[in-house]
mmCIF file of N, CA and C in Angstrom:
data_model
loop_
_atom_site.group_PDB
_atom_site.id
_atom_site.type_symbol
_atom_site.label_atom_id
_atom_site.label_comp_id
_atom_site.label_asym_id
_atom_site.label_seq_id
_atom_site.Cartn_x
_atom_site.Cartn_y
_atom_site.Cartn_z
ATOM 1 N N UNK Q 103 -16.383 24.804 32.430
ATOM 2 C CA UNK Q 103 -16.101 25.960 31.595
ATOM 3 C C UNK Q 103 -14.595 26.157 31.427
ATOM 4 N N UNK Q 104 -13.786 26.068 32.793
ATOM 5 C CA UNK Q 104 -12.435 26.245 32.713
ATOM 6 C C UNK Q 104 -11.800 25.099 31.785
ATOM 7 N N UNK Q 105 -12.371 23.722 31.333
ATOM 8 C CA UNK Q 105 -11.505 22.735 30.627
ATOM 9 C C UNK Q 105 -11.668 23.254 29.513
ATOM 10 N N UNK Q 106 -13.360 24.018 28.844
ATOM 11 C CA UNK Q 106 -13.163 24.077 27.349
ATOM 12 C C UNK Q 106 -12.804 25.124 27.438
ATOM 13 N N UNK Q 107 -12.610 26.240 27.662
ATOM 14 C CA UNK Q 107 -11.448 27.179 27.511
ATOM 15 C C UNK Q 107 -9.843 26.704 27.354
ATOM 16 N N UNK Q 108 -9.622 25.791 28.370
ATOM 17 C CA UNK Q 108 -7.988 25.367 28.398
ATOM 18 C C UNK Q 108 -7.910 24.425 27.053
ATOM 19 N N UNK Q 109 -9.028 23.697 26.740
ATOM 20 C CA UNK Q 109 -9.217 22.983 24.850
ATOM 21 C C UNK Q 109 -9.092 23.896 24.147
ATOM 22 N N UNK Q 110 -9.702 24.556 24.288
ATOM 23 C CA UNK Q 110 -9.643 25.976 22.956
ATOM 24 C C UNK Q 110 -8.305 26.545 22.601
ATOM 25 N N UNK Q 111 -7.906 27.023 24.172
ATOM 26 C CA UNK Q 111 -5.962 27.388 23.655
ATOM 27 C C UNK Q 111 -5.436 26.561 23.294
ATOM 28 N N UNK Q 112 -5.486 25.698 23.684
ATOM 29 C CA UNK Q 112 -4.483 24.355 23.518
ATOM 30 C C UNK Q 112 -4.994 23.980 21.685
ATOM 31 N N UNK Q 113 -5.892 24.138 21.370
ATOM 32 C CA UNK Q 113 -6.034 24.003 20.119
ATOM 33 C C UNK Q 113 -5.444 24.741 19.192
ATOM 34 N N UNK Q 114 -5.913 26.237 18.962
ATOM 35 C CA UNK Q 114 -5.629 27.346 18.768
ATOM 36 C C UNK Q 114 -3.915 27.008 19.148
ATOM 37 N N UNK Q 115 -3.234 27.313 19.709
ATOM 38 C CA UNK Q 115 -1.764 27.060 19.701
ATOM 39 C C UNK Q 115 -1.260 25.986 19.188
ATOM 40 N N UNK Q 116 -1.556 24.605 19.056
ATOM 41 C CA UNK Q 116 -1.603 23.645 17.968
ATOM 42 C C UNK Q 116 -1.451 24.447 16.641
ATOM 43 N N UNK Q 117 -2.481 24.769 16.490
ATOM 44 C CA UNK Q 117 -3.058 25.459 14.935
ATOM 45 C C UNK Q 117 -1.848 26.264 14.498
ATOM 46 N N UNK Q 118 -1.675 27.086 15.079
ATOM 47 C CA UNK Q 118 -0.696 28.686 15.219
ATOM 48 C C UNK Q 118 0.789 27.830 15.245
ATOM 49 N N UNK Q 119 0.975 26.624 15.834
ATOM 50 C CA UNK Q 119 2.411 26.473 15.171
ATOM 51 C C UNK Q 119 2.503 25.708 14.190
ATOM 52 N N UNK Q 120 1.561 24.692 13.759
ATOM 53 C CA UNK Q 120 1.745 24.288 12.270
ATOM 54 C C UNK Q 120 1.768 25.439 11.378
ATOM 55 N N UNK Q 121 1.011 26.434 11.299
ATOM 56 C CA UNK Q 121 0.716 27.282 10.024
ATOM 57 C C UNK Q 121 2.418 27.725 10.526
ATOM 58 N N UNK Q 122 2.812 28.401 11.591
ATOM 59 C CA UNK Q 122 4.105 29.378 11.642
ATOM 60 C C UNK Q 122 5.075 28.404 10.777
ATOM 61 N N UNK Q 123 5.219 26.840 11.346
ATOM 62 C CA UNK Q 123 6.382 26.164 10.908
ATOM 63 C C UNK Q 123 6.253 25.821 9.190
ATOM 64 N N UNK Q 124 4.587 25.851 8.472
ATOM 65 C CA UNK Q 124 5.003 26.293 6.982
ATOM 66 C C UNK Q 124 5.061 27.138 6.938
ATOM 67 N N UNK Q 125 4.608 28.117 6.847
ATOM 68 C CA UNK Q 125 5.105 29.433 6.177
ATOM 69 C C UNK Q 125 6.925 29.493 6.394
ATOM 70 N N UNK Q 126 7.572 29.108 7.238
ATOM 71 C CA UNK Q 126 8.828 29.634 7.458
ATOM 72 C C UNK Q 126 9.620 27.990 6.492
ATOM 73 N N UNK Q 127 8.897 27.284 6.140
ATOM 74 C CA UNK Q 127 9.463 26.298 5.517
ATOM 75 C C UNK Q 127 10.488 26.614 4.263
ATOM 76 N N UNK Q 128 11.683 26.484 4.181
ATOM 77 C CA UNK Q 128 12.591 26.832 3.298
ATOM 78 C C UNK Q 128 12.034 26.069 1.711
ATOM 79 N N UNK Q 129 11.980 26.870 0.796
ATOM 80 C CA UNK Q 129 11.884 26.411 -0.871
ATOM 81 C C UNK Q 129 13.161 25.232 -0.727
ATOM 82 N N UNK Q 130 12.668 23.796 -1.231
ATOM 83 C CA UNK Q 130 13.501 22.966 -1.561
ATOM 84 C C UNK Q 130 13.768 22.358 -3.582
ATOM 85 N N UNK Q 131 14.605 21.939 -3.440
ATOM 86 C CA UNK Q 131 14.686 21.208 -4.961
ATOM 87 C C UNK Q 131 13.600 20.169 -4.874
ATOM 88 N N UNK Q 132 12.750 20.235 -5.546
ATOM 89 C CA UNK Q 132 11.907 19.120 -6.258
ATOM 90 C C UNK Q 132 12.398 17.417 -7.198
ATOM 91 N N UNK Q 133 13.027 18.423 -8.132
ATOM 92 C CA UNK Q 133 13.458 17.556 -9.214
ATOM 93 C C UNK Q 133 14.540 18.234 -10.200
ATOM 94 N N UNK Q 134 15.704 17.311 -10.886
ATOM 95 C CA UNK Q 134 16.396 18.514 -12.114
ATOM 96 C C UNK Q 134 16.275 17.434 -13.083
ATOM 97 N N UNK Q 135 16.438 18.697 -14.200
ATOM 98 C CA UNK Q 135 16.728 17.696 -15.643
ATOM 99 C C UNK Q 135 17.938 17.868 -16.191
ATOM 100 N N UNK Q 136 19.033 17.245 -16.555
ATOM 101 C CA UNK Q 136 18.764 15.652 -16.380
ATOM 102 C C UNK Q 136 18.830 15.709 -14.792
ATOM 103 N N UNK Q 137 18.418 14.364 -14.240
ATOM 104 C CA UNK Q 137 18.565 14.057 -13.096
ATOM 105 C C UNK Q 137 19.619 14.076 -12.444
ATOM 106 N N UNK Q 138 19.865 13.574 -11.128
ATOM 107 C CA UNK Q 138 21.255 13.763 -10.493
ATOM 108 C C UNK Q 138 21.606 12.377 -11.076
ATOM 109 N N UNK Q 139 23.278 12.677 -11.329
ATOM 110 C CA UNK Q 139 23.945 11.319 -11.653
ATOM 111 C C UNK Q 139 23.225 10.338 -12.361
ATOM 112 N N UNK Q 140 22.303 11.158 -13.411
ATOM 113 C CA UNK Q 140 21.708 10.318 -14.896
ATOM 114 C C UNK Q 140 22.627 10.038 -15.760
ATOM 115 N N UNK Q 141 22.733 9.712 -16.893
ATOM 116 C CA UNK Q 141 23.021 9.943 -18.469
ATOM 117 C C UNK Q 141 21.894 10.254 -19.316
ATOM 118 N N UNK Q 142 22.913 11.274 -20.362
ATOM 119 C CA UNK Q 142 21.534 11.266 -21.314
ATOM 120 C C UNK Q 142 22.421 11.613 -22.390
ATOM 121 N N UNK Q 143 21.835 11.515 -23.506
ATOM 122 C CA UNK Q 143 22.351 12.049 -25.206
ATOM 123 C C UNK Q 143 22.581 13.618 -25.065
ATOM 124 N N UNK Q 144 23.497 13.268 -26.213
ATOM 125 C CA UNK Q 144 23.987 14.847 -26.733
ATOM 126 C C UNK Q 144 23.029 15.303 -27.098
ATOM 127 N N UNK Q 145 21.574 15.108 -27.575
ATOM 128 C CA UNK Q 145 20.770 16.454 -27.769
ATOM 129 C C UNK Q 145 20.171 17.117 -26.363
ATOM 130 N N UNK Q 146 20.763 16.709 -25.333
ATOM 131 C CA UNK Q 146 20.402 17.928 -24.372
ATOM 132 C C UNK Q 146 20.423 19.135 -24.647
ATOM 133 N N UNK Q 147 18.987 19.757 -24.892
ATOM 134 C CA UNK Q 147 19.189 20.825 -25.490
ATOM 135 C C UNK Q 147 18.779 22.296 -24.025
ATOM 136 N N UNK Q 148 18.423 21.625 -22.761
ATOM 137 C CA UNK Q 148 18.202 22.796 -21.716
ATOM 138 C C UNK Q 148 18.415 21.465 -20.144
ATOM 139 N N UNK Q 149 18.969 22.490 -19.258
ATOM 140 C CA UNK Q 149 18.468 21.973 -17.846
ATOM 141 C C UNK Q 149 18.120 22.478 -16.857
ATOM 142 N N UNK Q 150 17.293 21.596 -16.087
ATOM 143 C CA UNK Q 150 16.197 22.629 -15.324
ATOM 144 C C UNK Q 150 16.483 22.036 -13.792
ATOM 145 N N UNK Q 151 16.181 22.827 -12.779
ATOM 146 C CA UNK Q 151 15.829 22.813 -11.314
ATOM 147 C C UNK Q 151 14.333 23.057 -10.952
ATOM 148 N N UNK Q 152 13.816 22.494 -10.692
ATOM 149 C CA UNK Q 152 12.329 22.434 -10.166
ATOM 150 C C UNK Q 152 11.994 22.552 -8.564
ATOM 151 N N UNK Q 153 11.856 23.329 -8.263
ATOM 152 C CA UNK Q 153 11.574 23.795 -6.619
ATOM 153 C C UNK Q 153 10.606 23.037 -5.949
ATOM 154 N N UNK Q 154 10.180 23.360 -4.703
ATOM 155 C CA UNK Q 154 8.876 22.971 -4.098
ATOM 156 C C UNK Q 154 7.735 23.931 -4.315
ATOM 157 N N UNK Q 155 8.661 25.561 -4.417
ATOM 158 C CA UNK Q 155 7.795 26.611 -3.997
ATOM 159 C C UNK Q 155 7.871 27.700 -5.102
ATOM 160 N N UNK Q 156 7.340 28.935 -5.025
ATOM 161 C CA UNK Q 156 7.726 29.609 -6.055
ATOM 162 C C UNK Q 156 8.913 30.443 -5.711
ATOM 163 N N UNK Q 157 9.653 30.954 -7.441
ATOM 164 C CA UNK Q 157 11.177 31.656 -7.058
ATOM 165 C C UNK Q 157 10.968 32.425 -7.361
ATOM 166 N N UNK Q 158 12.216 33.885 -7.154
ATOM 167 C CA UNK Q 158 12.173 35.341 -7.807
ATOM 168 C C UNK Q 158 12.835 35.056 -8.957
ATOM 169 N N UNK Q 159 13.574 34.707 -8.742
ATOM 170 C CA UNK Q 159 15.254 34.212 -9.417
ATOM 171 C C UNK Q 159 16.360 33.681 -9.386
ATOM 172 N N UNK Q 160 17.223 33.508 -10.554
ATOM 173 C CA UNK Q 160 18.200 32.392 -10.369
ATOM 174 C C UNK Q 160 18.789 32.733 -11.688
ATOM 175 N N UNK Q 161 20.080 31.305 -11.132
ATOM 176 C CA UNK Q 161 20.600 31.522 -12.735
ATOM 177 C C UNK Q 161 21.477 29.993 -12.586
ATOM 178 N N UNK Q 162 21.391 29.353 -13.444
ATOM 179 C CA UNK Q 162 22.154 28.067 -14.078
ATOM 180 C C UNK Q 162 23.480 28.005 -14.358
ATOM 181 N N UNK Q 163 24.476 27.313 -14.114
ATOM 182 C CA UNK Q 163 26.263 27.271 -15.081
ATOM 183 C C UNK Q 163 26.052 26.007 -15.036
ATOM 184 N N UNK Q 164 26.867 24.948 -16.384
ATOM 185 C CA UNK Q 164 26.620 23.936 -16.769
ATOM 186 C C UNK Q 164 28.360 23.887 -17.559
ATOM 187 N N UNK Q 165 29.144 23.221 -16.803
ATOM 188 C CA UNK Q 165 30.713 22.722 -16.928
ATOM 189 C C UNK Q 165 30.347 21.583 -17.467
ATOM 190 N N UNK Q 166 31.830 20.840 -17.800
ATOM 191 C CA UNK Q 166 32.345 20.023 -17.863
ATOM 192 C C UNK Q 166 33.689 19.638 -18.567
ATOM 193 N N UNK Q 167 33.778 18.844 -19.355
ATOM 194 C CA UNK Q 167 34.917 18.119 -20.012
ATOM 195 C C UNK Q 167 35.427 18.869 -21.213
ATOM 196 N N UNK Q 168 34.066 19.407 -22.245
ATOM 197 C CA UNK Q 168 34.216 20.895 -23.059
ATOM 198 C C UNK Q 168 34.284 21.820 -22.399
ATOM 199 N N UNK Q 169 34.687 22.529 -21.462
ATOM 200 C CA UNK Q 169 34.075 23.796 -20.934
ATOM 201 C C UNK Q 169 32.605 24.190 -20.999
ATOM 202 N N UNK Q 170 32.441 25.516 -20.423
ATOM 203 C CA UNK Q 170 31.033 25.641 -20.268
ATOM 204 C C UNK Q 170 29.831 25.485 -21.606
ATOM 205 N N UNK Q 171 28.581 25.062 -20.917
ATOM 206 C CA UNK Q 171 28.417 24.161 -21.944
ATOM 207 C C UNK Q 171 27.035 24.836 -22.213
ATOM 208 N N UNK Q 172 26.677 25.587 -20.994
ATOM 209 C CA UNK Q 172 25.026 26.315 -21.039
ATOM 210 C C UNK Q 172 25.179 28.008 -21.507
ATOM 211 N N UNK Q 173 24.020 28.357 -22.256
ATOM 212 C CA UNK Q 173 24.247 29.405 -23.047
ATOM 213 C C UNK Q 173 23.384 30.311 -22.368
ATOM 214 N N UNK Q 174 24.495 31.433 -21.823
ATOM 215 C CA UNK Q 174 23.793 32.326 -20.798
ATOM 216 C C UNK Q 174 23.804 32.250 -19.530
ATOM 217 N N UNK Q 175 23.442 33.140 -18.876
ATOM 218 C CA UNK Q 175 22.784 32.197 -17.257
ATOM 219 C C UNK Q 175 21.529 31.592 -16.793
ATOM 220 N N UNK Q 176 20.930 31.531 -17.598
ATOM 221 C CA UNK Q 176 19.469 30.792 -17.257
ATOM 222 C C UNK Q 176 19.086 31.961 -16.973
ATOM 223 N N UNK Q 177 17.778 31.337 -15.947
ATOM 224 C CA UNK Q 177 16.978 31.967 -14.884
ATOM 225 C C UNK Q 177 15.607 31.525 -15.017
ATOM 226 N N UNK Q 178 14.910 32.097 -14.080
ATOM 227 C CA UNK Q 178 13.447 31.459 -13.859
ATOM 228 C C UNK Q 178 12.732 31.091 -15.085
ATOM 229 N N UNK Q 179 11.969 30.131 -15.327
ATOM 230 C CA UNK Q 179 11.187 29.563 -16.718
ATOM 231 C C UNK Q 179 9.728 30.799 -16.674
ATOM 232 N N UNK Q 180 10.248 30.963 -17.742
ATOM 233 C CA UNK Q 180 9.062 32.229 -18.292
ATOM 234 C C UNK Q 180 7.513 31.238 -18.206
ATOM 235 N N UNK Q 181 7.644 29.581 -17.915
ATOM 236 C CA UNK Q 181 6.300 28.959 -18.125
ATOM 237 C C UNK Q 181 5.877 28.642 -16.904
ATOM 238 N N UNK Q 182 6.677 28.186 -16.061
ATOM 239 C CA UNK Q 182 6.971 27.573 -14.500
ATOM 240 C C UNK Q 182 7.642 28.644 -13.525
ATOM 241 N N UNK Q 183 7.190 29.573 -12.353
ATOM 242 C CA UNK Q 183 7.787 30.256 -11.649
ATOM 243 C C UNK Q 183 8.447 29.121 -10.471
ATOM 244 N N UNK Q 184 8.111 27.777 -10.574
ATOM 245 C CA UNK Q 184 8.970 27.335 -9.754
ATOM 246 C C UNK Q 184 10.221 26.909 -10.209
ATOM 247 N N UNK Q 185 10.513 26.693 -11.417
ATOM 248 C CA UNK Q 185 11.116 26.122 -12.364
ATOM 249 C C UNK Q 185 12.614 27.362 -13.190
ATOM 250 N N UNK Q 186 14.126 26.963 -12.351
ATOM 251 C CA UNK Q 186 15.131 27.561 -13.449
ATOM 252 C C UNK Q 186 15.619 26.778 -14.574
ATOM 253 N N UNK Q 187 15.977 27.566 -15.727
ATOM 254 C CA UNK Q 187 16.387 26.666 -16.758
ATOM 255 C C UNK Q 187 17.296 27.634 -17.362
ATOM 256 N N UNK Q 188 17.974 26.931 -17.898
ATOM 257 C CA UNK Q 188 19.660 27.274 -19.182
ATOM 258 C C UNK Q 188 19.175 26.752 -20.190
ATOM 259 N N UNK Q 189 19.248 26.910 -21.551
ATOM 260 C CA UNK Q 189 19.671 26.708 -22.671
ATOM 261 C C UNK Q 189 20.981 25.474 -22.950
ATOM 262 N N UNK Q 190 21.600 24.183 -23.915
ATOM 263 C CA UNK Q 190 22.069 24.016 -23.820
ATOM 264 C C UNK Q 190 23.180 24.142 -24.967
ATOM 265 N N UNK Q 191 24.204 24.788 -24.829
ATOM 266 C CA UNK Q 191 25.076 24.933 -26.566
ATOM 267 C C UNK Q 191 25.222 23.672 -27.532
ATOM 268 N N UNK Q 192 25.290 23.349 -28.624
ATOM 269 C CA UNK Q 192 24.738 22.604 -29.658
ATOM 270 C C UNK Q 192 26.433 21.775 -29.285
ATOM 271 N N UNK Q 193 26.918 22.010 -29.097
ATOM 272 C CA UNK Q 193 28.247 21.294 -28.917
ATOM 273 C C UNK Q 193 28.221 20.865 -27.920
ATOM 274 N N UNK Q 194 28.958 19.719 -27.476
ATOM 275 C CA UNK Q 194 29.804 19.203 -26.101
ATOM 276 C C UNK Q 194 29.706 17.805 -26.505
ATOM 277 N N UNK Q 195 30.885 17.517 -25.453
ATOM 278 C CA UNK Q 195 31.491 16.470 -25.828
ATOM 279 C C UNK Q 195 30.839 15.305 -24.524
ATOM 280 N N UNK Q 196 30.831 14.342 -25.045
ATOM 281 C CA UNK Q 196 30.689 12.822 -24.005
ATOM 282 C C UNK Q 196 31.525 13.296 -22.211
ATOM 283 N N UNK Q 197 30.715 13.146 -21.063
ATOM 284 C CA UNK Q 197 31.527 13.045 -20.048
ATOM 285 C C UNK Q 197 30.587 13.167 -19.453
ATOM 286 N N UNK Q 198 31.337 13.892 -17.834
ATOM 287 C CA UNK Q 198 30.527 14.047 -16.690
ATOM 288 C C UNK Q 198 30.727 15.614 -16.678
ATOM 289 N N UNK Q 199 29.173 16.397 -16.482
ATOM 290 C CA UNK Q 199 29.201 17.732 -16.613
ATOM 291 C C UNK Q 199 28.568 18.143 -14.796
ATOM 292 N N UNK Q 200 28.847 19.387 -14.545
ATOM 293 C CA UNK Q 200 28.294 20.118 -13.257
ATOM 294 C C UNK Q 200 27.223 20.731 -13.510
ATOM 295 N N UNK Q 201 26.016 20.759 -13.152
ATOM 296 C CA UNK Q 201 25.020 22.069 -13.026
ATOM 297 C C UNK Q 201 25.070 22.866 -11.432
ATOM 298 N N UNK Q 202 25.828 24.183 -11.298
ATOM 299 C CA UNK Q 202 25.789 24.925 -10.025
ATOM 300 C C UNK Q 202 24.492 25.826 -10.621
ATOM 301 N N UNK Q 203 23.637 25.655 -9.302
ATOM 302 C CA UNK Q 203 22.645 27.024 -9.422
ATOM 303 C C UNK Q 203 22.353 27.558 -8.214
ATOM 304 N N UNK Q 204 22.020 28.854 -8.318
ATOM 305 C CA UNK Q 204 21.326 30.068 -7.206
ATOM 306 C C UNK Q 204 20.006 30.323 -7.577
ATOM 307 N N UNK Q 205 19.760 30.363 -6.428
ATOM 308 C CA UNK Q 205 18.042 31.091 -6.372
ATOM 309 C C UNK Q 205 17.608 31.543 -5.608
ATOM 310 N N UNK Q 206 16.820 32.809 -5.616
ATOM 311 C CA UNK Q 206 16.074 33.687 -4.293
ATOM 312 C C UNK Q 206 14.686 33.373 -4.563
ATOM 313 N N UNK Q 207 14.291 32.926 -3.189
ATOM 314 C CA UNK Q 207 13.153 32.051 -2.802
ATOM 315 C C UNK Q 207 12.146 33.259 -3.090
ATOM 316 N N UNK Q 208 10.760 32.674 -3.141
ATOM 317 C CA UNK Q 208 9.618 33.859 -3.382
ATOM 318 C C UNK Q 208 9.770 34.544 -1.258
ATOM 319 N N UNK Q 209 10.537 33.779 -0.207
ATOM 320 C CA UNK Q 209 10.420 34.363 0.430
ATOM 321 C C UNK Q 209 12.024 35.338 1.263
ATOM 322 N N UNK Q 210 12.407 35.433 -0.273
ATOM 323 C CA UNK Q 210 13.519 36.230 0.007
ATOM 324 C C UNK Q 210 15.114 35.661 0.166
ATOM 325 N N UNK Q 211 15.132 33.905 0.748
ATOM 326 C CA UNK Q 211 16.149 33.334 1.051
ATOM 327 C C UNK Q 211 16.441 33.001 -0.102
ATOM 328 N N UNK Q 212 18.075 33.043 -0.246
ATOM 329 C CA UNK Q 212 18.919 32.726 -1.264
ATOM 330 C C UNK Q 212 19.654 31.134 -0.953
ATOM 331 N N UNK Q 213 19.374 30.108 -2.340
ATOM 332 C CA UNK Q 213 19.782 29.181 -1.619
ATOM 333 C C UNK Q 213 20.951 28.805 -3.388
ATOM 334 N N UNK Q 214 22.114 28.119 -2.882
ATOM 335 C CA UNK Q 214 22.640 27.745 -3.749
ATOM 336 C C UNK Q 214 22.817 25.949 -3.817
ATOM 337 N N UNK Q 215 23.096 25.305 -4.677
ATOM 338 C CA UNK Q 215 23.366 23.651 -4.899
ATOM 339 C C UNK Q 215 23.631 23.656 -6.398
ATOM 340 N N UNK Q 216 24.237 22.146 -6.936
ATOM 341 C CA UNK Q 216 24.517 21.863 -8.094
ATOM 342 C C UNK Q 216 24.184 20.111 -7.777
ATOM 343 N N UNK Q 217 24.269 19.468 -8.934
ATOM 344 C CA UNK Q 217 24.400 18.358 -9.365
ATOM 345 C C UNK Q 217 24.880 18.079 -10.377
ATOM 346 N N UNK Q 218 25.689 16.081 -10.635
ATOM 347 C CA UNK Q 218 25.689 16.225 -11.992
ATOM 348 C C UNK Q 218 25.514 15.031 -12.341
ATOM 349 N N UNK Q 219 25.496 15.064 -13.696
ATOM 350 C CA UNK Q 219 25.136 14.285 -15.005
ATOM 351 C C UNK Q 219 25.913 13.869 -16.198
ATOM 352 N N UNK Q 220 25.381 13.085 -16.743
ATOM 353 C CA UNK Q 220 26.586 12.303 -18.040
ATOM 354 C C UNK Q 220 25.919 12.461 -19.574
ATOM 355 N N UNK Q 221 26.956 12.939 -20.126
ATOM 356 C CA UNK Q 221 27.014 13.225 -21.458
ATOM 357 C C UNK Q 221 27.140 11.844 -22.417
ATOM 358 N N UNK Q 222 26.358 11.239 -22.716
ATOM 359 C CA UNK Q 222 26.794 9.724 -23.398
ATOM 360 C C UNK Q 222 27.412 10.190 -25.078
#
């Protein structure tokens, strides 16, 4: 009787720290568009950050060789709650541009990063 009792906790506490260690799992980047250190054509017309998890909010800046190049600050995709996106201005020139973004996780943590990409 005393072993399957000492199985049972021992299970049960197994259990209880996988679930604790996701739930406390930090929202990561998934994927962006363009990619990190891609190229792509001047009709880039938006770029996006794609999470693991869902966001509250955020917001996009998009530099480079023209000056800023994204119209607005973004923020969360009205289609995708995991998903921030910017707009991109109809102008810019050939180079290497920055995307910096912020975002508050659906569990409150604020995380910031950028990447970048080429203007062919």
């Amino acid at each position: 009787m005393r072993n399957k009792v000492t199985t049972a906790l021992a299970a049960t506490a197994a259990v209880s720290a996988i679930v604790t260690a996701t739930a406390f799992a930090h929202t990561e980047v998934k994927s962006t568009y363009p990619g990190n250190n891609k190229s792509v054509s001047k009709n880039l017309s938006k770029v996006t950050v794609t999470f693991s998890g869902q966001i509250r909010s955020g917001t996009i800046k998009v530099t480079g060789p023209s000056g800023t190049i994204s119209s607005g600050k973004g923020g969360r995709d009205p289609r995708d709650v995991k998903r921030l996106a910017v707009p991109i201005k109809s102008s810019k020139n050939a180079g290497t541009y920055t995307a910096k973004w912020t975002m508050k996780a659906a569990d409150g943590h604020t995380q910031t990063g950028s990447f970048k990409f080429k203007i062919k």
